[in-house]
Coordinates of C-alpha atoms in Angstrom, one line a residue:
M1237 CA 0.0 0.0 0.0
G1238 CA 1.3 3.4 -0.9
S1239 CA 1.8 6.4 1.5
L1240 CA -1.2 8.2 2.9
Y1241 CA -0.6 11.2 0.7
T1242 CA -0.1 9.1 -2.4
T1243 CA -3.5 7.4 -1.9
F1244 CA -5.2 10.8 -1.1
K1245 CA -3.8 12.4 -4.2
Q1246 CA -4.7 9.5 -6.5
Q1247 CA -8.3 9.6 -5.2
L1248 CA -8.7 13.3 -5.8
D1249 CA -6.9 13.3 -9.1
A1250 CA -9.3 10.5 -10.3
S1251 CA -12.3 12.7 -9.7
D1252 CA -13.5 15.5 -11.9
Y1253 CA -14.2 17.9 -9.0
T1254 CA -12.6 21.4 -8.8
R1255 CA -13.8 22.2 -5.3
F1256 CA -13.3 20.2 -2.2
I1257 CA -15.1 20.6 1.2
L1258 CA -13.6 18.9 4.2
A1259 CA -15.8 17.8 7.0
F1260 CA -13.5 19.0 9.7
S1261 CA -14.3 17.8 13.2
G1262 CA -10.8 18.5 14.5
G1263 CA -10.2 14.8 15.4
V1264 CA -7.1 13.0 14.3
D1265 CA -8.7 11.7 11.1
S1266 CA -10.0 15.0 9.7
R1267 CA -6.9 16.8 11.1
V1268 CA -4.7 14.6 8.9
L1269 CA -7.0 15.2 6.0
L1270 CA -6.6 19.0 6.4
D1271 CA -2.9 18.5 6.2
L1272 CA -3.2 16.3 3.1
L1273 CA -5.6 18.8 1.5
A1274 CA -3.3 21.7 2.2
R1275 CA -0.4 19.8 0.4
Y1276 CA -2.7 19.0 -2.5
Q1277 CA -3.9 22.6 -2.8
Q1278 CA -0.3 23.7 -3.3
E1279 CA 0.1 21.2 -6.2
R1280 CA -3.2 21.6 -7.9
T1281 CA -5.5 24.5 -8.9
V1282 CA -8.5 23.7 -6.8
E1283 CA -10.7 25.5 -4.3
C1284 CA -10.7 24.2 -0.8
L1285 CA -12.9 24.8 2.2
A1286 CA -13.2 23.1 5.6
V1287 CA -16.6 23.1 7.5
H1288 CA -16.6 22.4 11.3
V1289 CA -20.0 21.5 12.7
H1290 CA -20.5 22.8 16.3
H1291 CA -22.9 20.3 17.9
G1292 CA -23.0 21.9 21.3
L1293 CA -23.0 18.5 23.0
S1294 CA -19.7 18.9 24.8
A1295 CA -18.4 21.5 27.2
N1296 CA -15.3 21.7 24.9
A1297 CA -17.3 22.5 21.7
D1298 CA -16.4 26.2 21.6
D1299 CA -12.7 25.4 22.1
W1300 CA -12.8 22.8 19.3
A1301 CA -14.3 25.3 16.9
E1302 CA -11.6 27.9 17.7
R1303 CA -8.8 25.4 17.3
C1304 CA -10.1 24.2 14.0
Q1305 CA -10.2 27.8 12.7
Q1306 CA -6.6 28.3 13.8
W1307 CA -5.5 25.1 12.0
G1308 CA -7.3 26.2 8.9
L1309 CA -5.6 29.6 9.0
A1310 CA -2.2 28.0 9.3
S1311 CA -3.0 25.6 6.4
D1312 CA -4.3 28.4 4.2
I1313 CA -7.7 26.7 4.0
P1314 CA -10.7 28.8 5.3
V1315 CA -12.8 27.1 8.0
I1316 CA -16.5 27.8 8.4
V1317 CA -18.2 26.9 11.6
E1318 CA -21.8 25.7 11.4
Y1319 CA -24.0 25.5 14.5
A1320 CA -26.3 22.4 14.8
H1321 CA -29.4 22.5 16.9
I1322 CA -29.8 19.0 18.2
A1323 CA -33.5 18.2 19.0
H1324 CA -34.5 15.1 20.8
V1325 CA -36.4 12.7 18.5
T1326 CA -38.4 9.9 20.1
G1327 CA -37.0 6.5 19.1
A1328 CA -33.8 7.9 17.5
S1329 CA -30.4 7.6 19.0
L1330 CA -28.4 10.8 19.8
E1331 CA -25.7 9.5 17.4
H1332 CA -28.1 9.3 14.5
V1333 CA -29.7 12.7 15.3
A1334 CA -26.3 14.4 15.5
R1335 CA -25.2 12.7 12.2
D1336 CA -28.3 13.8 10.3
A1337 CA -27.9 17.4 11.6
R1338 CA -24.2 17.4 10.6
Y1339 CA -24.9 16.1 7.1
A1340 CA -27.7 18.6 6.6
L1341 CA -25.3 21.5 7.4
L1342 CA -22.5 20.1 5.3
A1343 CA -24.8 19.7 2.3
K1344 CA -25.3 23.4 2.2
H1345 CA -21.7 23.8 0.9
V1346 CA -21.7 21.0 -1.6
T1347 CA -22.6 22.4 -5.0
E1348 CA -22.1 21.1 -8.5
K1349 CA -18.5 20.2 -9.3
S1350 CA -17.7 20.1 -5.6
C1351 CA -17.0 17.1 -3.3
L1352 CA -17.3 16.5 0.4
L1353 CA -14.2 14.8 1.9
L1354 CA -14.6 12.5 4.9
G1355 CA -11.8 11.1 7.0
Q1356 CA -13.3 7.6 7.5
H1357 CA -10.8 4.8 7.3
A1358 CA -10.5 1.0 7.3
D1359 CA -11.3 0.7 11.0
D1360 CA -14.5 2.7 10.5
Q1361 CA -15.4 0.4 7.6
V1362 CA -15.0 -2.7 9.9
E1363 CA -17.2 -1.1 12.6
T1364 CA -19.9 -0.1 10.0
F1365 CA -19.9 -3.7 8.6
L1366 CA -20.2 -5.2 12.0
L1367 CA -23.0 -2.8 13.0
A1368 CA -24.9 -3.8 9.8
L1369 CA -24.3 -7.5 10.6
K1370 CA -25.7 -6.9 14.1
R1371 CA -28.9 -5.3 12.6
G1372 CA -29.3 -8.3 10.3
S1373 CA -28.8 -6.2 7.1
G1374 CA -28.8 -7.5 3.6
P1375 CA -26.3 -6.7 0.8
K1376 CA -27.1 -3.0 0.9
G1377 CA -26.3 -2.6 4.6
L1378 CA -23.3 -4.9 4.4
A1379 CA -21.9 -2.9 1.5
S1380 CA -21.1 -0.4 4.3
M1381 CA -19.4 2.8 3.1
A1382 CA -18.6 3.5 -0.5
Q1383 CA -15.3 5.2 -1.3
H1384 CA -17.1 7.5 -3.6
D1385 CA -20.8 8.3 -4.0
T1386 CA -23.1 11.3 -4.7
F1387 CA -24.0 13.8 -2.0
A1388 CA -26.3 16.9 -2.1
K1389 CA -25.6 18.5 -5.5
G1390 CA -22.1 17.1 -5.8
G1391 CA -20.1 14.1 -4.6
R1392 CA -18.7 12.5 -1.4
L1393 CA -15.3 10.9 -1.2
R1394 CA -13.6 8.9 1.5
P1395 CA -10.0 9.1 0.1
I1396 CA -8.3 7.2 2.9
L1397 CA -10.9 4.5 3.4
T1398 CA -8.3 1.7 2.7
H1399 CA -5.8 3.0 5.4
T1400 CA -6.0 2.0 9.0
R1401 CA -6.3 4.2 12.1
R1402 CA -2.7 3.3 12.9
D1403 CA -1.6 4.7 9.5
I1404 CA -3.3 7.9 10.2
E1405 CA -2.0 8.3 13.8
E1406 CA 1.6 7.5 12.5
Y1407 CA 1.2 10.2 9.9
A1408 CA 0.0 12.7 12.5
A1409 CA 2.9 11.9 14.8
R1410 CA 5.5 12.1 12.0
H1411 CA 4.2 15.5 10.9
Q1412 CA 3.8 16.7 14.5
L1413 CA 0.1 17.5 14.1
H1414 CA -2.2 18.4 17.0
W1415 CA -5.9 17.5 17.2
V1416 CA -8.9 17.5 19.5
T1417 CA -10.1 14.4 21.4
D1418 CA -13.8 14.0 21.8
E1419 CA -14.4 12.5 25.2
S1420 CA -17.6 10.8 24.0
N1421 CA -15.4 8.4 21.9
Q1422 CA -14.6 6.6 25.1
D1423 CA -18.3 6.1 26.0
E1424 CA -19.0 2.4 25.3
R1425 CA -22.7 2.9 25.7
F1426 CA -22.4 3.8 22.0
D1427 CA -22.3 0.7 19.9
R1428 CA -19.5 2.0 17.6
N1429 CA -17.3 2.7 20.6
F1430 CA -18.0 -0.7 22.1
L1431 CA -16.9 -2.3 18.9
R1432 CA -13.8 -0.1 18.6
H1433 CA -12.6 -0.8 22.2
Q1434 CA -13.8 -4.3 22.9
I1435 CA -14.3 -6.2 19.7
T1436 CA -12.1 -5.2 16.8
P1437 CA -8.8 -5.4 18.8
S1438 CA -9.5 -9.1 19.4
L1439 CA -10.5 -9.7 15.8
T1440 CA -7.3 -8.1 14.4
A1441 CA -5.2 -10.0 17.0
R1442 CA -6.6 -13.3 15.9
W1443 CA -6.9 -12.5 12.2
P1444 CA -4.5 -9.7 11.1
N1445 CA -6.1 -9.6 7.6
I1446 CA -9.6 -9.2 8.8
Y1447 CA -9.7 -5.5 7.6
T1448 CA -8.9 -6.6 4.0
S1449 CA -11.4 -9.4 4.2
I1450 CA -14.2 -7.2 5.4
Q1451 CA -13.4 -4.6 2.8
R1452 CA -13.6 -7.2 0.1
S1453 CA -16.9 -8.5 1.4
A1454 CA -18.3 -5.0 1.5
E1455 CA -17.3 -4.4 -2.1
L1456 CA -18.9 -7.7 -3.2
C1457 CA -22.1 -6.8 -1.4
A1458 CA -22.0 -3.4 -3.1
Q1459 CA -21.6 -5.1 -6.5
Q1460 CA -24.5 -7.5 -5.8
E1461 CA -26.7 -4.6 -4.7
E1462 CA -25.8 -2.7 -7.9
V1463 CA -26.8 -5.8 -10.1
M1464 CA -30.0 -6.3 -8.1
N1465 CA -31.0 -2.7 -8.5
Y1466 CA -30.4 -3.0 -12.3
L1467 CA -32.5 -6.1 -12.5
L1468 CA -35.2 -4.6 -10.2
E1469 CA -35.7 -1.4 -12.2
D1470 CA -37.9 -3.1 -14.9
K1471 CA -39.9 -4.9 -12.2
L1472 CA -40.5 -1.7 -10.3
N1473 CA -41.5 0.3 -13.4
A1474 CA -44.0 -2.5 -14.3
V1475 CA -46.0 -1.9 -11.0
R1476 CA -45.4 1.9 -10.5
H1477 CA -47.7 4.6 -11.6
H1478 CA -46.7 8.1 -12.8
D1479 CA -47.5 9.5 -9.3
N1480 CA -45.0 7.0 -7.7
S1481 CA -47.7 4.8 -6.3
L1482 CA -47.6 1.0 -6.6
S1483 CA -50.3 -1.2 -8.1
I1484 CA -51.5 -3.8 -5.6
T1485 CA -53.0 -5.8 -8.4
C1486 CA -49.7 -6.0 -10.3
L1487 CA -47.8 -6.8 -7.1
Q1488 CA -50.2 -9.6 -6.1
P1489 CA -48.7 -12.4 -8.3
Q1490 CA -45.1 -11.6 -7.4
P1491 CA -43.2 -14.0 -5.1
E1492 CA -43.0 -12.6 -1.5
A1493 CA -39.2 -12.1 -1.7
L1494 CA -39.3 -10.2 -5.0
R1495 CA -42.2 -8.1 -3.7
A1496 CA -40.1 -7.1 -0.6
M1497 CA -37.2 -6.2 -2.8
I1498 CA -39.5 -4.0 -5.0
F1499 CA -40.8 -2.3 -1.9
R1500 CA -37.2 -1.5 -0.8
R1501 CA -36.2 -0.2 -4.2
W1502 CA -39.3 1.9 -4.3
L1503 CA -38.7 3.5 -0.9
H1504 CA -34.9 4.0 -1.6
K1505 CA -35.7 6.0 -4.7
L1506 CA -38.1 8.1 -2.7
G1507 CA -35.4 8.8 -0.1
V1508 CA -37.0 6.8 2.7
T1509 CA -34.8 5.0 5.2
M1510 CA -34.7 1.3 4.4
P1511 CA -37.5 -0.6 6.2
S1512 CA -37.0 -3.8 8.2
R1513 CA -38.2 -7.2 7.0
R1514 CA -41.1 -6.9 9.4
H1515 CA -42.1 -3.6 7.9
T1516 CA -42.1 -4.9 4.4
Q1517 CA -44.3 -7.7 5.5
M1518 CA -46.7 -5.2 7.3
M1519 CA -46.8 -3.1 4.1
W1520 CA -48.3 -6.0 2.3
H1521 CA -50.4 -7.9 4.8
E1522 CA -51.6 -4.9 7.0
V1523 CA -51.9 -2.2 4.4
A1524 CA -52.2 -3.7 0.9
L1525 CA -54.4 -6.6 1.9
A1526 CA -56.4 -4.8 4.6
A1527 CA -60.2 -5.0 4.4
S1528 CA -61.7 -3.1 1.5
D1529 CA -63.6 -0.7 3.8
A1530 CA -60.5 0.1 5.9
N1531 CA -58.2 3.1 5.7
P1532 CA -54.9 1.4 6.7
M1533 CA -51.7 3.3 7.4
L1534 CA -48.1 2.2 8.4
N1535 CA -45.7 4.6 10.0
L1536 CA -42.1 4.6 8.6
G1537 CA -40.4 7.3 10.5
V1538 CA -41.5 10.6 8.9
Y1539 CA -43.4 8.8 6.1
H1540 CA -46.6 6.9 6.0
I1541 CA -47.6 4.0 3.7
R1542 CA -51.2 4.4 2.7
R1543 CA -53.6 2.6 0.4
F1544 CA -56.2 4.1 -2.0
Q1545 CA -58.0 2.5 -5.0
Q1546 CA -55.8 -0.6 -5.1
R1547 CA -52.5 1.4 -5.0
L1548 CA -49.9 1.9 -2.3
Y1549 CA -48.6 5.4 -1.6
C1550 CA -45.6 6.6 0.4
V1551 CA -46.5 10.1 1.8
R1552 CA -45.5 12.5 4.4
P1553 CA -48.0 13.2 7.1
V1554 CA -50.1 16.4 6.5
D1555 CA -51.1 19.0 9.0
D1556 CA -54.8 19.3 10.0
V1557 CA -55.9 22.6 8.6
S1558 CA -59.6 21.9 8.7
Q1559 CA -60.2 24.7 11.3
W1560 CA -58.4 27.3 9.2
Q1561 CA -60.6 29.9 7.4
Q1562 CA -59.7 33.3 5.9
V1563 CA -61.3 36.0 3.8
L1564 CA -60.3 35.9 0.1
R1565 CA -60.1 39.5 -1.4
L1566 CA -59.9 40.4 -5.0
D1567 CA -56.3 41.0 -6.3
E1568 CA -54.8 40.2 -2.9
P1569 CA -52.7 37.1 -2.6
L1570 CA -53.8 34.8 0.2
V1571 CA -51.0 32.7 1.7
L1572 CA -52.4 29.3 2.7
P1573 CA -51.2 27.4 5.8
S1574 CA -48.8 24.5 6.0
D1575 CA -46.9 25.4 2.8
L1576 CA -50.0 24.7 0.7
G1577 CA -49.3 27.7 -1.6
T1578 CA -51.0 30.9 -2.5
L1579 CA -54.5 31.7 -3.8
Y1580 CA -55.2 34.6 -6.2
L1581 CA -58.6 35.9 -7.3
H1582 CA -58.2 38.5 -10.0
T1583 CA -60.1 39.9 -13.0
G1584 CA -59.5 38.8 -16.6
E1585 CA -58.4 35.5 -18.0
S1586 CA -55.4 33.7 -16.8
N1587 CA -54.3 30.2 -15.8
G1588 CA -56.8 28.8 -13.3
L1589 CA -60.5 28.4 -12.9
S1590 CA -62.9 31.0 -14.4
L1591 CA -65.8 32.1 -12.3
S1592 CA -68.4 34.8 -11.6
L1593 CA -69.8 36.4 -8.5
P1594 CA -72.9 38.5 -7.9
P1595 CA -72.5 42.0 -9.2
D1596 CA -72.8 43.6 -5.7
Y1597 CA -71.1 40.7 -3.8
D1598 CA -70.0 41.3 -0.3
S1599 CA -66.2 40.9 -0.3
S1600 CA -66.1 40.0 3.4
A1601 CA -68.4 37.1 2.8
L1602 CA -66.0 35.4 0.3
S1603 CA -63.7 33.0 2.2
V1604 CA -61.4 30.0 2.0
S1605 CA -61.7 26.8 4.0
F1606 CA -60.2 23.3 3.9
D1607 CA -63.1 21.5 5.7
P1608 CA -65.4 19.5 3.3
A1609 CA -67.5 18.0 6.1
G1610 CA -71.2 18.4 5.3
R1611 CA -70.6 20.6 2.2
E1612 CA -72.3 19.9 -1.1
A1613 CA -71.6 21.2 -4.6
R1614 CA -72.7 20.8 -8.2
P1615 CA -69.7 21.1 -10.5
Q1616 CA -70.3 23.1 -13.7
G1617 CA -71.5 20.7 -16.4
R1618 CA -72.9 18.1 -14.0
A1619 CA -76.4 17.3 -13.0
G1620 CA -77.3 17.3 -9.3
R1621 CA -75.5 18.2 -6.1
R1622 CA -73.2 15.8 -4.3
K1623 CA -71.3 15.8 -1.1
L1624 CA -67.7 17.0 -1.5
K1625 CA -66.5 13.7 0.0
K1626 CA -68.2 11.8 -2.8
L1627 CA -66.9 14.2 -5.5
Y1628 CA -63.4 13.7 -4.2
Q1629 CA -63.7 10.0 -4.3
E1630 CA -65.0 10.1 -7.9
M1631 CA -62.0 12.3 -8.9
G1632 CA -59.6 9.8 -7.4
I1633 CA -58.3 12.1 -4.6
P1634 CA -56.8 10.0 -1.8
S1635 CA -58.4 10.4 1.6
W1636 CA -55.3 12.0 3.2
H1637 CA -55.3 14.8 0.5
R1638 CA -58.9 15.7 0.6
R1639 CA -58.4 18.3 3.3
Q1640 CA -55.6 19.9 1.4
Y1641 CA -57.7 21.4 -1.3
P1642 CA -58.8 25.1 -0.8
I1643 CA -62.6 25.4 -0.8
I1644 CA -63.9 28.9 -1.8
L1645 CA -67.1 29.8 -0.1
Y1646 CA -69.6 32.7 -0.6
R1647 CA -71.9 33.0 2.4
E1648 CA -70.9 29.4 3.2
Q1649 CA -72.0 28.2 -0.3
V1650 CA -69.4 26.4 -2.3
V1651 CA -68.1 28.6 -5.2
A1652 CA -65.2 26.4 -6.3
V1653 CA -62.5 23.9 -5.1
A1654 CA -59.2 25.2 -6.3
G1655 CA -57.5 23.0 -8.8
L1656 CA -60.6 20.9 -9.4
F1657 CA -63.9 22.7 -10.4
V1658 CA -66.2 25.7 -10.2
T1659 CA -69.8 25.1 -9.2
Q1660 CA -72.7 25.6 -11.7
D1661 CA -74.1 28.7 -9.8
F1662 CA -70.8 30.6 -10.0
Y1663 CA -69.5 29.6 -13.4
G1664 CA -68.5 32.5 -15.6
Q1665 CA -65.7 34.6 -17.1
D1666 CA -65.5 37.6 -14.7
Y1667 CA -62.7 36.4 -12.5
T1668 CA -59.9 33.8 -12.4
L1669 CA -59.0 31.8 -9.4
S1670 CA -55.3 30.7 -9.5
W1671 CA -53.7 28.3 -7.0
Q1672 CA -49.9 28.6 -6.9
Q1673 CA -48.6 25.6 -5.1
D1674 CA -45.1 25.7 -3.5

């Protein structure tokens, strides 16, 4: 194996990035990367930046941020400090919450043609593999960390992933580098620390080549996952609708194992954390195959799996805005709650629904609501009045979206439902109702 800097330089040279952003915690791994990046910057015409995320979880956090800025100044690489606000999330570990917050802040700096550099190494890869094994992961989880993948609008590179922690510490000592030590790294209540201090030393003492073997297994799992995804794409497309829902009818004849893999591929493409085997089984047996008159739902973190008209949907929960009601005034934009967009009622023709109002209508009596309960309407061109709930069903609007459509009322009589129809009594060409959705 070549020197640390040789590996680092080869990895960066092989990429087509012109801007590198270092995730700079100040620990020995990222401290060494800062030194390597400074050397590389002197040899190549590239733009470099280091980003230190201040989590506020340690009494030493302010000192770490200050020292990182000093090291950046000495290396001629600017250091930006980002402040994370760590909120407690029920059911989530502090490790995961802090990691998600850190990546969200780092992503702000990763634009096109730029690459995030991480100091993860062979020891980290072994720990990641063992943690995936502990969770009972399949090939995707056991593939562990890729040396290079996409991130935000650019890329993510782990240039020293094949080197050990010992390689890194020897480099730091040889170049007389200083770094910060996070006291939480000694806390064996965290699974990764337990593996680092109690398990991997025994493994390497017994099998010195275990790092190489695990790296090879991770790479084979990554290759298998890539092949499976390629073969699954046609299967997924055969059951997926244009709105990203899945046809239950088309899924029905598929073998259970293949159906579970289709679910996982579907959720991955939607950016959802991979479900457990129990969850994929529940998606089918408790949601897809629920009684025809049921309205089943499965929680998957911040997403819900829902069923409507023999299709499965993956949706984010929506806020209840049924009690919200505001006056809609002519030529004044009305901002709707919960990021549901903006309504405009204006004269003349434009994109939207055309309608008319009584010549002397009371502007204070024209309002917007989201509550269809008990309301009836007769859409223009149809015979007879029907409950809004029935009209929504006929129009194929899933139950969880029905209270997200603005209902325009005049003296509590339905004038229109934005995005859907104008009622017979208010159809005309005097005004245009436009719904600009965010």
